[in-house]
mmCIF file of C-alpha atoms and ligand atoms in Angstrom:
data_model
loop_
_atom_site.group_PDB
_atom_site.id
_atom_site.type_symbol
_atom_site.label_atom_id
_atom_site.label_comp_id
_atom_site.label_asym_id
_atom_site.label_seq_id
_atom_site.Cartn_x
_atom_site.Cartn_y
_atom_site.Cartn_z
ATOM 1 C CA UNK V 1 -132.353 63.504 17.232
ATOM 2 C CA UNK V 2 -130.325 64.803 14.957
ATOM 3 C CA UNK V 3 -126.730 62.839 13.924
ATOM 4 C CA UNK V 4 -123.432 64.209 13.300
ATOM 5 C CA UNK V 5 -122.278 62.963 9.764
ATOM 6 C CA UNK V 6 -118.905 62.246 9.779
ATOM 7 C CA UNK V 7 -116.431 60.441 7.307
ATOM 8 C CA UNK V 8 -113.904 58.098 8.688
ATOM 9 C CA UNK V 9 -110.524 58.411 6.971
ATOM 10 C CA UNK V 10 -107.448 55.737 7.536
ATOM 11 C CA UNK V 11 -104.960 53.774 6.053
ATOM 12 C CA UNK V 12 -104.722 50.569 8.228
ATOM 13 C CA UNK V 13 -105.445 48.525 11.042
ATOM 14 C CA UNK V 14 -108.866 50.666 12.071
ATOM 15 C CA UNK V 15 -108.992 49.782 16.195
ATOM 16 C CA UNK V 16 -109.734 53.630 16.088
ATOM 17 C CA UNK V 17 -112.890 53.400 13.682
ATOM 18 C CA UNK V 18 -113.725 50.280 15.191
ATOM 19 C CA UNK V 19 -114.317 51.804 18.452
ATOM 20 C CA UNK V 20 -116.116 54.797 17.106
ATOM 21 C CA UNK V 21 -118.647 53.037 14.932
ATOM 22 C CA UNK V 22 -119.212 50.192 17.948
ATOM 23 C CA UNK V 23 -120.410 53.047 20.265
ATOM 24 C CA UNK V 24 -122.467 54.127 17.243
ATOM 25 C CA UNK V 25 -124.457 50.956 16.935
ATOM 26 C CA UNK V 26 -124.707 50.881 20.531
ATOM 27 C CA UNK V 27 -126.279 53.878 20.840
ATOM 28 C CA UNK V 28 -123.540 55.921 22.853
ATOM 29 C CA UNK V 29 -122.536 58.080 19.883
ATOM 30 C CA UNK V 30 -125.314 60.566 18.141
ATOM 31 C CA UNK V 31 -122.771 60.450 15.133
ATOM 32 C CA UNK V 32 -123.660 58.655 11.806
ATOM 33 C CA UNK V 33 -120.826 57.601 9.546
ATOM 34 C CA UNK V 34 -121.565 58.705 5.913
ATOM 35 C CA UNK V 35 -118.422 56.699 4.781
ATOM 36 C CA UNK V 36 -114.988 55.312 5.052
ATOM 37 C CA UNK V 37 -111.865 55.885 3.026
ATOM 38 C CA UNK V 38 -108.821 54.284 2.711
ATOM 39 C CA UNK V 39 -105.410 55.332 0.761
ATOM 40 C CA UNK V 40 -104.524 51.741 0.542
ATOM 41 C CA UNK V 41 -106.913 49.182 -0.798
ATOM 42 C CA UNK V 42 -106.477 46.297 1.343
ATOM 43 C CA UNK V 43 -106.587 47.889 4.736
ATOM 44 C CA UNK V 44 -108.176 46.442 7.387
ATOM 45 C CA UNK V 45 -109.963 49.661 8.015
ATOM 46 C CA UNK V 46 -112.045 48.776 5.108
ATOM 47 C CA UNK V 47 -113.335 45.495 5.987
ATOM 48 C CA UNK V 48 -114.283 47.020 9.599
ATOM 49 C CA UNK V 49 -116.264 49.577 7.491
ATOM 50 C CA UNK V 50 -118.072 46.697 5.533
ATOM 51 C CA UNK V 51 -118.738 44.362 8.484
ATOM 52 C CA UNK V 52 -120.782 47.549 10.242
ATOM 53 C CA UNK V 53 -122.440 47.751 6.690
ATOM 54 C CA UNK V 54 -120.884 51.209 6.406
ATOM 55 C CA UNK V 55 -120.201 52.703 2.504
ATOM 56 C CA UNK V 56 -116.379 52.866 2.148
ATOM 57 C CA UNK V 57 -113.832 53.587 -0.503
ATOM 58 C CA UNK V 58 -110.402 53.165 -1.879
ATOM 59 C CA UNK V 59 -109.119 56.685 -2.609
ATOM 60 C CA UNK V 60 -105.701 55.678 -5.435
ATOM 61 C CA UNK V 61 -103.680 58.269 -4.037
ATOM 62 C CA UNK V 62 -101.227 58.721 -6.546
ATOM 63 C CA UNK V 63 -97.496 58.772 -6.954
ATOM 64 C CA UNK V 64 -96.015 60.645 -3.885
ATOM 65 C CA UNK V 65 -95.298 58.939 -0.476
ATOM 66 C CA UNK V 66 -96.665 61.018 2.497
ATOM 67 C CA UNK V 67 -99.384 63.340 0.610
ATOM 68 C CA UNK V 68 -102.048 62.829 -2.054
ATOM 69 C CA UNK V 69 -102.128 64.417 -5.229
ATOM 70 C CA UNK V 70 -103.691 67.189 -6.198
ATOM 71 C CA UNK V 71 -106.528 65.295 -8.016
ATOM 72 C CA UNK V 72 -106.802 62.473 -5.277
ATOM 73 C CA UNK V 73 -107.535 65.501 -3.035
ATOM 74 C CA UNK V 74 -110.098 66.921 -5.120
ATOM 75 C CA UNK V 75 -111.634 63.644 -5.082
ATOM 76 C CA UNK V 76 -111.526 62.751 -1.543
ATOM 77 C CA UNK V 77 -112.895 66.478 -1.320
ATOM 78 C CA UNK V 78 -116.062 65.200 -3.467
ATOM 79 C CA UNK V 79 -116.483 61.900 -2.165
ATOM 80 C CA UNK V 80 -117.208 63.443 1.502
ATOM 81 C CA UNK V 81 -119.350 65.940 0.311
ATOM 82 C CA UNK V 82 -121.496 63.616 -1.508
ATOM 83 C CA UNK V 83 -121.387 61.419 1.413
ATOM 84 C CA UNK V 84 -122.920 64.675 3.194
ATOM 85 C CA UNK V 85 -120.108 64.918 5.787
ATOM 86 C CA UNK V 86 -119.842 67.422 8.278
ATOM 87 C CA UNK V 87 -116.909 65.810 10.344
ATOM 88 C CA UNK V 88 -113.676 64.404 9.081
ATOM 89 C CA UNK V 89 -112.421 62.298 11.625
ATOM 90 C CA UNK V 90 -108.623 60.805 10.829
ATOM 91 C CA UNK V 91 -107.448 57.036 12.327
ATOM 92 C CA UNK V 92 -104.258 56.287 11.379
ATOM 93 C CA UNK V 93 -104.746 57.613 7.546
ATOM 94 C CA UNK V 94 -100.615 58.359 6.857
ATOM 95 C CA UNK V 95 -100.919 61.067 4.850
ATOM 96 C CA UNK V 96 -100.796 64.992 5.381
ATOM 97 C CA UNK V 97 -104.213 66.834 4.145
ATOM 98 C CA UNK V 98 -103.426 70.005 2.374
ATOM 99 C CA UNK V 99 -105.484 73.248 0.757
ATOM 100 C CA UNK V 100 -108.250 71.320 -0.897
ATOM 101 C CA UNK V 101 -109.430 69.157 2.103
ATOM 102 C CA UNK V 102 -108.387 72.051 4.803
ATOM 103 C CA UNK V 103 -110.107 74.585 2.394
ATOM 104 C CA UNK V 104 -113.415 72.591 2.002
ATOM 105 C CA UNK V 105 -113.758 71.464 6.387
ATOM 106 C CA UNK V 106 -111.916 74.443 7.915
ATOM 107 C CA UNK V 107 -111.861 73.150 11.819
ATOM 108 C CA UNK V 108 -113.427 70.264 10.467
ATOM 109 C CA UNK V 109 -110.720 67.651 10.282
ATOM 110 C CA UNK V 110 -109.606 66.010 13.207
ATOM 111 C CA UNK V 111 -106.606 63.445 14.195
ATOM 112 C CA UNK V 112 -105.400 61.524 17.159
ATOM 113 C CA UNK V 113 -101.846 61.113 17.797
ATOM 114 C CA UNK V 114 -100.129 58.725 20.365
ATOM 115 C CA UNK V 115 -98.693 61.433 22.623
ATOM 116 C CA UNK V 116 -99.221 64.260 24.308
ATOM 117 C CA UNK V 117 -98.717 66.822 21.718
ATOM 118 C CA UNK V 118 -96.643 69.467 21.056
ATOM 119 C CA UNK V 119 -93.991 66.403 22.194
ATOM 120 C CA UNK V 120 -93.202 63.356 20.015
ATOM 121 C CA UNK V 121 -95.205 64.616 17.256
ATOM 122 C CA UNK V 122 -94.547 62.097 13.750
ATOM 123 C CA UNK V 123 -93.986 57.868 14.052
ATOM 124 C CA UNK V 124 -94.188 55.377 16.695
ATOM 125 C CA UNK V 125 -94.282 58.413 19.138
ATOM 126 C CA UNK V 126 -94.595 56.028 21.953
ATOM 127 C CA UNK V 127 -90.705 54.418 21.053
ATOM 128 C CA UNK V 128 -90.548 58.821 21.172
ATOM 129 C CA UNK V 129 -91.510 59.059 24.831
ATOM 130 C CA UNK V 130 -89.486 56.319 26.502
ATOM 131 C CA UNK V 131 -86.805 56.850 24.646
ATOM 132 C CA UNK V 132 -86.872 60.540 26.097
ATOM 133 C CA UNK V 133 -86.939 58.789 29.452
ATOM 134 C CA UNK V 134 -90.930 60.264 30.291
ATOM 135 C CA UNK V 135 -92.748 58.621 32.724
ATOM 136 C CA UNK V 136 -96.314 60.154 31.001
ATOM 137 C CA UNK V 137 -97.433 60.202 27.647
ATOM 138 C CA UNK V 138 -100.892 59.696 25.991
ATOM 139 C CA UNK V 139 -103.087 60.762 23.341
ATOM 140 C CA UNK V 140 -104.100 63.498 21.781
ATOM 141 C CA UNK V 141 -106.787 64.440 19.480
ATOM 142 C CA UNK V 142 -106.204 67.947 17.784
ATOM 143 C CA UNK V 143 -107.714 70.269 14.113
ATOM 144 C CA UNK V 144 -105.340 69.126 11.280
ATOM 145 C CA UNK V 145 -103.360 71.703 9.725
ATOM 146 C CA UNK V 146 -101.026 71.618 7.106
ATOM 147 C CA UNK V 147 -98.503 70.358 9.345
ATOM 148 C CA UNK V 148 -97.824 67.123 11.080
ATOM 149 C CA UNK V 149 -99.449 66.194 14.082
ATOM 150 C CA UNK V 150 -99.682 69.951 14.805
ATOM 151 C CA UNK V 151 -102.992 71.676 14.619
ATOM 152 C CA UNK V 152 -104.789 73.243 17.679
ATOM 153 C CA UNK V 153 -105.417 70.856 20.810
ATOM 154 C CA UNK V 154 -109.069 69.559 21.184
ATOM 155 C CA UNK V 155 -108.206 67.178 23.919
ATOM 156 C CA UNK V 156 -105.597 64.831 25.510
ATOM 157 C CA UNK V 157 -105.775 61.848 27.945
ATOM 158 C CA UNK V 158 -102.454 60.546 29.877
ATOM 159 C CA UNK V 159 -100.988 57.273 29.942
ATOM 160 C CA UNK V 160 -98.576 56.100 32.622
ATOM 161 C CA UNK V 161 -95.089 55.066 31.465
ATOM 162 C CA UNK V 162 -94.411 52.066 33.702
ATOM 163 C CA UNK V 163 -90.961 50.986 34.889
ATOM 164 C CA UNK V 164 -90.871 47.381 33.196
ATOM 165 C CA UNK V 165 -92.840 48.797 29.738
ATOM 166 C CA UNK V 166 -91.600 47.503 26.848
ATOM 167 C CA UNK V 167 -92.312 49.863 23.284
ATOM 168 C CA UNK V 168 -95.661 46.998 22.449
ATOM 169 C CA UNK V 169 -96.818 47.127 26.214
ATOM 170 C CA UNK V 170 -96.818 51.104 26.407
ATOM 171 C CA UNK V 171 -98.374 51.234 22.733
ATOM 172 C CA UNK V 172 -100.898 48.470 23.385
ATOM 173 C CA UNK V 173 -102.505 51.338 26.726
ATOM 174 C CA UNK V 174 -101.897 54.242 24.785
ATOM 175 C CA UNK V 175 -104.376 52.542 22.249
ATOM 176 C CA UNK V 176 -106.713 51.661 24.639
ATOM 177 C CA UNK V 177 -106.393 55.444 26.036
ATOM 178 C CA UNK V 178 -107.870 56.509 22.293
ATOM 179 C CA UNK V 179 -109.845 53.921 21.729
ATOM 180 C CA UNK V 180 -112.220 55.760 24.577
ATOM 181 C CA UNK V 181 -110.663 59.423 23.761
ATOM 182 C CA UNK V 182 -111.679 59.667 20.438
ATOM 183 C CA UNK V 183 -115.754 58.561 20.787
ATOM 184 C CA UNK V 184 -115.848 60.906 23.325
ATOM 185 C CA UNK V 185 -114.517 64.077 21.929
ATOM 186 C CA UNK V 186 -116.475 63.256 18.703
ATOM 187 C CA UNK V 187 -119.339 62.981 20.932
ATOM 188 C CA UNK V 188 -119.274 66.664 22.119
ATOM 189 C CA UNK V 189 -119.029 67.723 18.342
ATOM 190 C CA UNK V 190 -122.399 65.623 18.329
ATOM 191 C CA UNK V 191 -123.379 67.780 21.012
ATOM 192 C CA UNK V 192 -123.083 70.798 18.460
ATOM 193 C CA UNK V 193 -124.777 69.187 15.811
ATOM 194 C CA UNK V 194 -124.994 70.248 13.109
ATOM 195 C CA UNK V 195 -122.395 72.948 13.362
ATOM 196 C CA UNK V 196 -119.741 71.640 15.446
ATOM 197 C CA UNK V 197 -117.375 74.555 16.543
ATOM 198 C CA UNK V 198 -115.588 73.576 19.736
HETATM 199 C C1 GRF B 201 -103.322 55.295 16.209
HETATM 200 O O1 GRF B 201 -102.460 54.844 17.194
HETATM 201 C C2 GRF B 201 -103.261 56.789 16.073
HETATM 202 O O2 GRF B 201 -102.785 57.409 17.206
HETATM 203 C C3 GRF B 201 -102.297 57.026 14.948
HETATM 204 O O3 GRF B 201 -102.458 55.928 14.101
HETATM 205 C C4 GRF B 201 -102.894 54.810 14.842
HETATM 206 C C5 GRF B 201 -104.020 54.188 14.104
HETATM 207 O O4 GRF B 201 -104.399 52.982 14.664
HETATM 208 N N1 GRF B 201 -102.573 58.294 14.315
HETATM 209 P P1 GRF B 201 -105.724 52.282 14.193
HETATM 210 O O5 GRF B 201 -105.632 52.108 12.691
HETATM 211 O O6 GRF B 201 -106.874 53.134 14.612
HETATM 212 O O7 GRF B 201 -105.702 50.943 14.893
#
């Protein structure tokens, strides 16, 4: 059987990449990750990566605050294709891709976001949706485009806003909403190995 090789990119706590590379190793997953890169070196994303004896990297991302540079681009660009990735899969990396990584995986980059996009796109969406009084939010995993939390919908699971919820209570389900949303909808790209086009 053939794997899906995807590249795992975040910038902190990893529950996200944890989750994908568990159902990996237990065999759920027909997905291999190549690699995984962080934009900040002491992330715990990158221990995660070394305890499932997966390659990872620190990617210096440069001077600005929400975007790589140009050249960290380039080089995140070449680091995945040497890795031999076919999927780009985003948890929690904090920065917005631009032309060279959108350029090189057109409808190959994908994100999850704690909501139920087009609402509450950008931080702690959940604080977003009970603030707005909701009583549903969720996750949503969507393309990346150049904008935040934007590209076209892949797929979205809902999360019941509960009377008592507190922002940690609602945040803490929402995660464990992704934590099953994401191996699955990676799973179906598996499913159009090797040229995922969903
Ligand atoms: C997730 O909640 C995801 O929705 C958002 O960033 C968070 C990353 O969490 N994009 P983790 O690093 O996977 O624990």
């Amino acid at each position: 059987m053939k794997r899906l090789p995807i590249g795992i990119l975040g910038s902190g706590k990893g529950s996200n990449c944890r989750a994908i590379l568990e159902r990996i190793r237990s065999g759920d997953l027909a997905a291999e990750a190549r690699i995984v890169i962080s934009d900040v070196l002491d992330a715990p994303i990158l221990e995660i990566a070394r305890e499932f004896f997966v390659a990872n990297a620190y990617l210096p991302p440069g001077q600005f605050r929400t975007r790589l540079e140009p050249e960290a681009e380039e080089e995140l660009v070449k680091m995945l294709r040497e890795a031999g990735v076919d999927l780009v899969v985003l948890a929690g990396f904090m920065r917005v891709l631009h032309a060279p990584m959108l350029k090189a995986f057109p409808r190959r980059i994908i994100n999850i976001h704690p909501s139920l996009l087009p609402k509450f796109p950008g931080l702690e969406a959940w604080k977003q949706a009970l603030a707005a009084g909701e009583t549903v939010t969720g996750c949503t995993v969507h393309y990346v485009d150049e904008k935040i939390d934007h590209g076209q919908i892949v797929a979205q699971r809902e999360v019941a806003i509960l009377p008592n919820d507190t922002p940690e209570t609602l945040h803490a389900r929402i995660q464990i909403a992704e934590r099953e949303l994401y191996p699955a909808v990676i799973a179906e790209f598996c499913e159009k190995c090797p040229a995922p086009d969903l």
